[in-house]
C-alpha positions as a LaTeX table, in Angstrom:
\begin{tabular}{lrrr}
\hline
Residue & $x$ (\AA) & $y$ (\AA) & $z$ (\AA) \\
\hline
Unk1 & 0.00 & 0.00 & 0.00 \\
Unk2 & 1.05 & 3.60 & $-0.58$ \\
Unk3 & 0.50 & 6.09 & 2.23 \\
Unk4 & 1.33 & 9.80 & 1.99 \\
Unk5 & 1.82 & 11.83 & 5.16 \\
Unk6 & 2.50 & 15.40 & 4.14 \\
Unk7 & 2.06 & 18.98 & 5.34 \\
Unk8 & 1.31 & 18.17 & 8.99 \\
Unk9 & 2.48 & 19.83 & 12.20 \\
Unk10 & 3.19 & 17.38 & 15.04 \\
Unk11 & 3.65 & 19.18 & 18.35 \\
Unk12 & 3.17 & 17.38 & 21.66 \\
Unk13 & 5.51 & 17.93 & 24.56 \\
Unk14 & 5.84 & 14.72 & 26.55 \\
Unk15 & 4.77 & 12.40 & 23.74 \\
Unk16 & 7.07 & 9.42 & 23.10 \\
Unk17 & 6.55 & 9.38 & 19.33 \\
Unk18 & 5.15 & 11.94 & 16.98 \\
Unk19 & 4.78 & 9.39 & 14.20 \\
Unk20 & 5.61 & 5.69 & 13.97 \\
Unk21 & 5.54 & 2.98 & 11.31 \\
Unk22 & 5.74 & $-0.46$ & 12.89 \\
Unk23 & 5.15 & $-4.06$ & 11.83 \\
Unk24 & 6.15 & $-7.47$ & 13.10 \\
Unk25 & 6.29 & $-8.98$ & 9.61 \\
Unk26 & 8.02 & $-6.34$ & 7.51 \\
Unk27 & 4.82 & $-5.45$ & 5.63 \\
Unk28 & 4.78 & $-1.69$ & 6.27 \\
Unk29 & 6.29 & $-0.37$ & 3.09 \\
Unk30 & 6.09 & 2.33 & 0.45 \\
Unk31 & 5.14 & 5.08 & 2.90 \\
Unk32 & 5.99 & 8.71 & 2.19 \\
Unk33 & 6.55 & 11.18 & 5.03 \\
Unk34 & 7.18 & 14.53 & 3.34 \\
Unk35 & 7.14 & 18.23 & 4.32 \\
Unk36 & 6.01 & 17.77 & 7.93 \\
Unk37 & 7.11 & 19.62 & 11.08 \\
Unk38 & 7.89 & 17.85 & 14.36 \\
Unk39 & 8.33 & 19.92 & 17.54 \\
Unk40 & 9.00 & 18.99 & 21.20 \\
Unk41 & 8.76 & 15.23 & 21.57 \\
Unk42 & 10.44 & 13.43 & 24.45 \\
Unk43 & 11.69 & 10.44 & 22.48 \\
Unk44 & 11.46 & 10.15 & 18.71 \\
Unk45 & 10.05 & 12.33 & 15.98 \\
Unk46 & 9.69 & 9.48 & 13.47 \\
Unk47 & 10.11 & 5.85 & 14.56 \\
Unk48 & 10.45 & 2.99 & 12.05 \\
Unk49 & 10.39 & $-0.64$ & 13.16 \\
Unk50 & 10.66 & $-3.39$ & 10.52 \\
Unk51 & 9.57 & $-0.86$ & 7.92 \\
Unk52 & 10.81 & $-0.97$ & 4.32 \\
Unk53 & 10.80 & 1.36 & 1.33 \\
Unk54 & 9.71 & 4.34 & 3.40 \\
Unk55 & 10.71 & 7.80 & 2.19 \\
Unk56 & 11.30 & 10.50 & 4.82 \\
Unk57 & 11.96 & 13.70 & 2.90 \\
Unk58 & 12.20 & 17.42 & 3.62 \\
Unk59 & 10.79 & 17.30 & 7.15 \\
Unk60 & 11.78 & 19.68 & 9.95 \\
Unk61 & 12.48 & 18.52 & 13.51 \\
Unk62 & 12.96 & 20.94 & 16.40 \\
Unk63 & 13.79 & 20.13 & 20.06 \\
Unk64 & 13.41 & 16.34 & 19.96 \\
Unk65 & 14.42 & 14.05 & 22.83 \\
Unk66 & 14.74 & 14.39 & 26.58 \\
Unk67 & 18.48 & 13.64 & 26.72 \\
Unk68 & 20.34 & 10.45 & 27.54 \\
Unk69 & 21.30 & 9.13 & 24.10 \\
Unk70 & 18.26 & 6.83 & 23.97 \\
Unk71 & 16.29 & 8.25 & 21.05 \\
Unk72 & 16.52 & 10.17 & 17.79 \\
Unk73 & 14.63 & 12.70 & 15.76 \\
Unk74 & 14.50 & 9.89 & 13.19 \\
Unk75 & 14.98 & 6.34 & 14.47 \\
Unk76 & 15.16 & 3.07 & 12.52 \\
Unk77 & 15.21 & $-0.28$ & 14.35 \\
Unk78 & 14.71 & $-4.02$ & 13.85 \\
Unk79 & 15.33 & $-4.66$ & 10.15 \\
Unk80 & 14.08 & $-1.35$ & 8.86 \\
Unk81 & 15.69 & $-1.82$ & 5.46 \\
Unk82 & 15.82 & $-0.03$ & 2.10 \\
Unk83 & 14.44 & 3.27 & 3.38 \\
Unk84 & 15.38 & 6.72 & 2.10 \\
Unk85 & 16.03 & 9.47 & 4.65 \\
Unk86 & 16.94 & 12.64 & 2.77 \\
Unk87 & 16.91 & 16.45 & 2.86 \\
Unk88 & 15.54 & 16.70 & 6.39 \\
Unk89 & 16.51 & 19.43 & 8.87 \\
Unk90 & 17.03 & 18.52 & 12.53 \\
Unk91 & 17.63 & 21.42 & 14.94 \\
Unk92 & 18.40 & 21.60 & 18.66 \\
Unk93 & 18.08 & 17.87 & 19.24 \\
Unk94 & 18.51 & 16.84 & 22.87 \\
Unk95 & 19.44 & 13.34 & 21.74 \\
Unk96 & 20.72 & 11.77 & 18.51 \\
Unk97 & 19.81 & 13.35 & 15.19 \\
Unk98 & 19.35 & 10.10 & 13.18 \\
Unk99 & 19.64 & 6.77 & 14.97 \\
Unk100 & 19.79 & 3.45 & 13.11 \\
Unk101 & 19.96 & 0.01 & 14.74 \\
Unk102 & 20.01 & $-3.48$ & 13.21 \\
Unk103 & 18.97 & $-2.19$ & 9.79 \\
Unk104 & 20.47 & $-2.45$ & 6.31 \\
Unk105 & 20.58 & $-0.95$ & 2.82 \\
Unk106 & 19.20 & 2.45 & 3.81 \\
Unk107 & 20.08 & 5.78 & 2.20 \\
Unk108 & 20.76 & 8.71 & 4.54 \\
Unk109 & 21.49 & 11.62 & 2.24 \\
Unk110 & 21.72 & 15.42 & 2.34 \\
Unk111 & 20.28 & 15.88 & 5.82 \\
Unk112 & 21.19 & 18.89 & 7.98 \\
Unk113 & 21.66 & 18.25 & 11.69 \\
Unk114 & 22.34 & 21.42 & 13.70 \\
Unk115 & 23.27 & 21.87 & 17.36 \\
Unk116 & 22.83 & 18.27 & 18.40 \\
Unk117 & 23.50 & 17.54 & 22.07 \\
Unk118 & 24.47 & 13.96 & 21.24 \\
Unk119 & 25.63 & 12.13 & 18.11 \\
Unk120 & 24.60 & 13.55 & 14.76 \\
Unk121 & 24.13 & 10.11 & 13.14 \\
Unk122 & 24.41 & 6.98 & 15.29 \\
Unk123 & 24.69 & 3.55 & 13.58 \\
Unk124 & 24.59 & 0.36 & 15.65 \\
Unk125 & 24.83 & $-3.19$ & 14.25 \\
Unk126 & 23.89 & $-2.04$ & 10.76 \\
Unk127 & 25.31 & $-2.91$ & 7.35 \\
Unk128 & 25.25 & $-1.85$ & 3.72 \\
Unk129 & 23.93 & 1.65 & 4.37 \\
Unk130 & 24.83 & 4.71 & 2.29 \\
Unk131 & 25.43 & 7.81 & 4.40 \\
Unk132 & 26.33 & 10.67 & 2.09 \\
Unk133 & 26.25 & 14.44 & 1.78 \\
Unk134 & 25.02 & 15.18 & 5.30 \\
Unk135 & 25.90 & 18.37 & 7.21 \\
Unk136 & 26.30 & 17.75 & 10.92 \\
Unk137 & 27.25 & 20.01 & 13.82 \\
Unk138 & 27.47 & 19.22 & 17.52 \\
Unk139 & 27.66 & 22.40 & 19.52 \\
Unk140 & 24.75 & 22.33 & 21.95 \\
Unk141 & 25.53 & 21.58 & 25.61 \\
Unk142 & 23.40 & 18.69 & 26.79 \\
Unk143 & 23.57 & 15.23 & 28.27 \\
Unk144 & 27.07 & 14.71 & 26.86 \\
Unk145 & 27.84 & 18.41 & 26.59 \\
Unk146 & 29.57 & 17.76 & 23.24 \\
Unk147 & 32.34 & 16.00 & 25.14 \\
Unk148 & 35.26 & 14.18 & 23.47 \\
Unk149 & 33.14 & 11.02 & 23.49 \\
Unk150 & 30.63 & 12.46 & 21.03 \\
Unk151 & 30.97 & 12.22 & 17.25 \\
Unk152 & 29.20 & 13.76 & 14.32 \\
Unk153 & 28.96 & 10.31 & 12.73 \\
Unk154 & 29.36 & 7.22 & 14.95 \\
Unk155 & 29.41 & 3.54 & 13.95 \\
Unk156 & 29.57 & 0.65 & 16.41 \\
Unk157 & 29.50 & $-3.06$ & 15.49 \\
Unk158 & 28.64 & $-2.09$ & 11.92 \\
Unk159 & 30.11 & $-3.38$ & 8.65 \\
Unk160 & 30.08 & $-2.65$ & 4.95 \\
Unk161 & 28.66 & 0.87 & 5.14 \\
Unk162 & 29.55 & 3.71 & 2.76 \\
Unk163 & 30.32 & 7.14 & 4.24 \\
Unk164 & 30.97 & 9.83 & 1.66 \\
Unk165 & 30.97 & 13.60 & 1.22 \\
Unk166 & 29.70 & 14.35 & 4.71 \\
Unk167 & 30.60 & 17.61 & 6.49 \\
Unk168 & 31.09 & 17.21 & 10.23 \\
Unk169 & 31.82 & 19.72 & 12.99 \\
Unk170 & 31.87 & 18.13 & 16.44 \\
Unk171 & 33.66 & 21.10 & 18.04 \\
Unk172 & 35.02 & 19.44 & 21.21 \\
Unk173 & 34.46 & 15.89 & 19.95 \\
Unk174 & 35.19 & 13.64 & 16.95 \\
Unk175 & 34.11 & 14.01 & 13.33 \\
Unk176 & 33.76 & 10.33 & 12.37 \\
Unk177 & 34.18 & 7.60 & 15.00 \\
Unk178 & 34.24 & 3.87 & 14.15 \\
Unk179 & 34.24 & 1.42 & 17.04 \\
Unk180 & 34.38 & $-2.35$ & 16.45 \\
Unk181 & 33.32 & $-1.67$ & 12.87 \\
Unk182 & 35.05 & $-3.31$ & 9.88 \\
Unk183 & 35.07 & $-3.07$ & 6.07 \\
Unk184 & 33.38 & 0.33 & 5.89 \\
Unk185 & 34.30 & 2.72 & 3.06 \\
Unk186 & 34.97 & 6.41 & 3.76 \\
Unk187 & 35.64 & 8.94 & 0.99 \\
Unk188 & 35.43 & 12.68 & 0.46 \\
Unk189 & 34.32 & 13.53 & 3.99 \\
Unk190 & 35.19 & 16.88 & 5.57 \\
Unk191 & 35.74 & 16.50 & 9.32 \\
Unk192 & 36.95 & 19.93 & 10.43 \\
Unk193 & 36.98 & 21.92 & 13.66 \\
Unk194 & 36.89 & 18.76 & 15.75 \\
Unk195 & 38.96 & 19.22 & 18.88 \\
Unk196 & 39.48 & 15.49 & 19.53 \\
Unk197 & 39.96 & 13.85 & 16.10 \\
Unk198 & 38.77 & 14.24 & 12.55 \\
Unk199 & 38.45 & 10.46 & 12.14 \\
Unk200 & 38.96 & 7.92 & 14.94 \\
Unk201 & 39.13 & 4.13 & 14.52 \\
Unk202 & 38.90 & 1.92 & 17.58 \\
Unk203 & 39.09 & $-1.87$ & 17.30 \\
Unk204 & 38.15 & $-1.47$ & 13.63 \\
Unk205 & 39.84 & $-3.12$ & 10.62 \\
Unk206 & 39.87 & $-3.07$ & 6.82 \\
Unk207 & 38.26 & 0.34 & 6.52 \\
\hline
\end{tabular}
């Protein structure tokens, strides 16, 4: 089925999710979430679980998350595969900008993540994803306070991902941080003004 969610304003302080697409059998697919605004949600703006072929395009997220690195303005979990997350703007996030867990073959392209208090893009146990052309800054004091442990783009236990042409400013942290992540490809990224490291590899091989 094709569902179009467009032109809506989601504003609900204290709500866990503004919008979610969930299925236990991977049958939620071909959904389009376009040109919406998400403001003040304690956990996630958009939450995908076992969702495929969903397009999340040109949405605006403002003040998402309650802090603690447990959520994301956009969050993909549990085999949310072959989705396209592009041209979204995420501002003043109190948690992660885009968080992806146990998901594969997604495109995360040309998103702008400004003043994140945690990681810009966080990838955990995910493979074969294309993360390209994103602009990420971490400058907002928060749960981590943009400490040296924070990165604009962070991969843990993830393999075979493609990271290209991203611009990352983590200020007091790290631009791109790979931990226990092998066989990822990085090219054409600009990791500048990062006080800790531009790119850091920890227990990671063949990248």
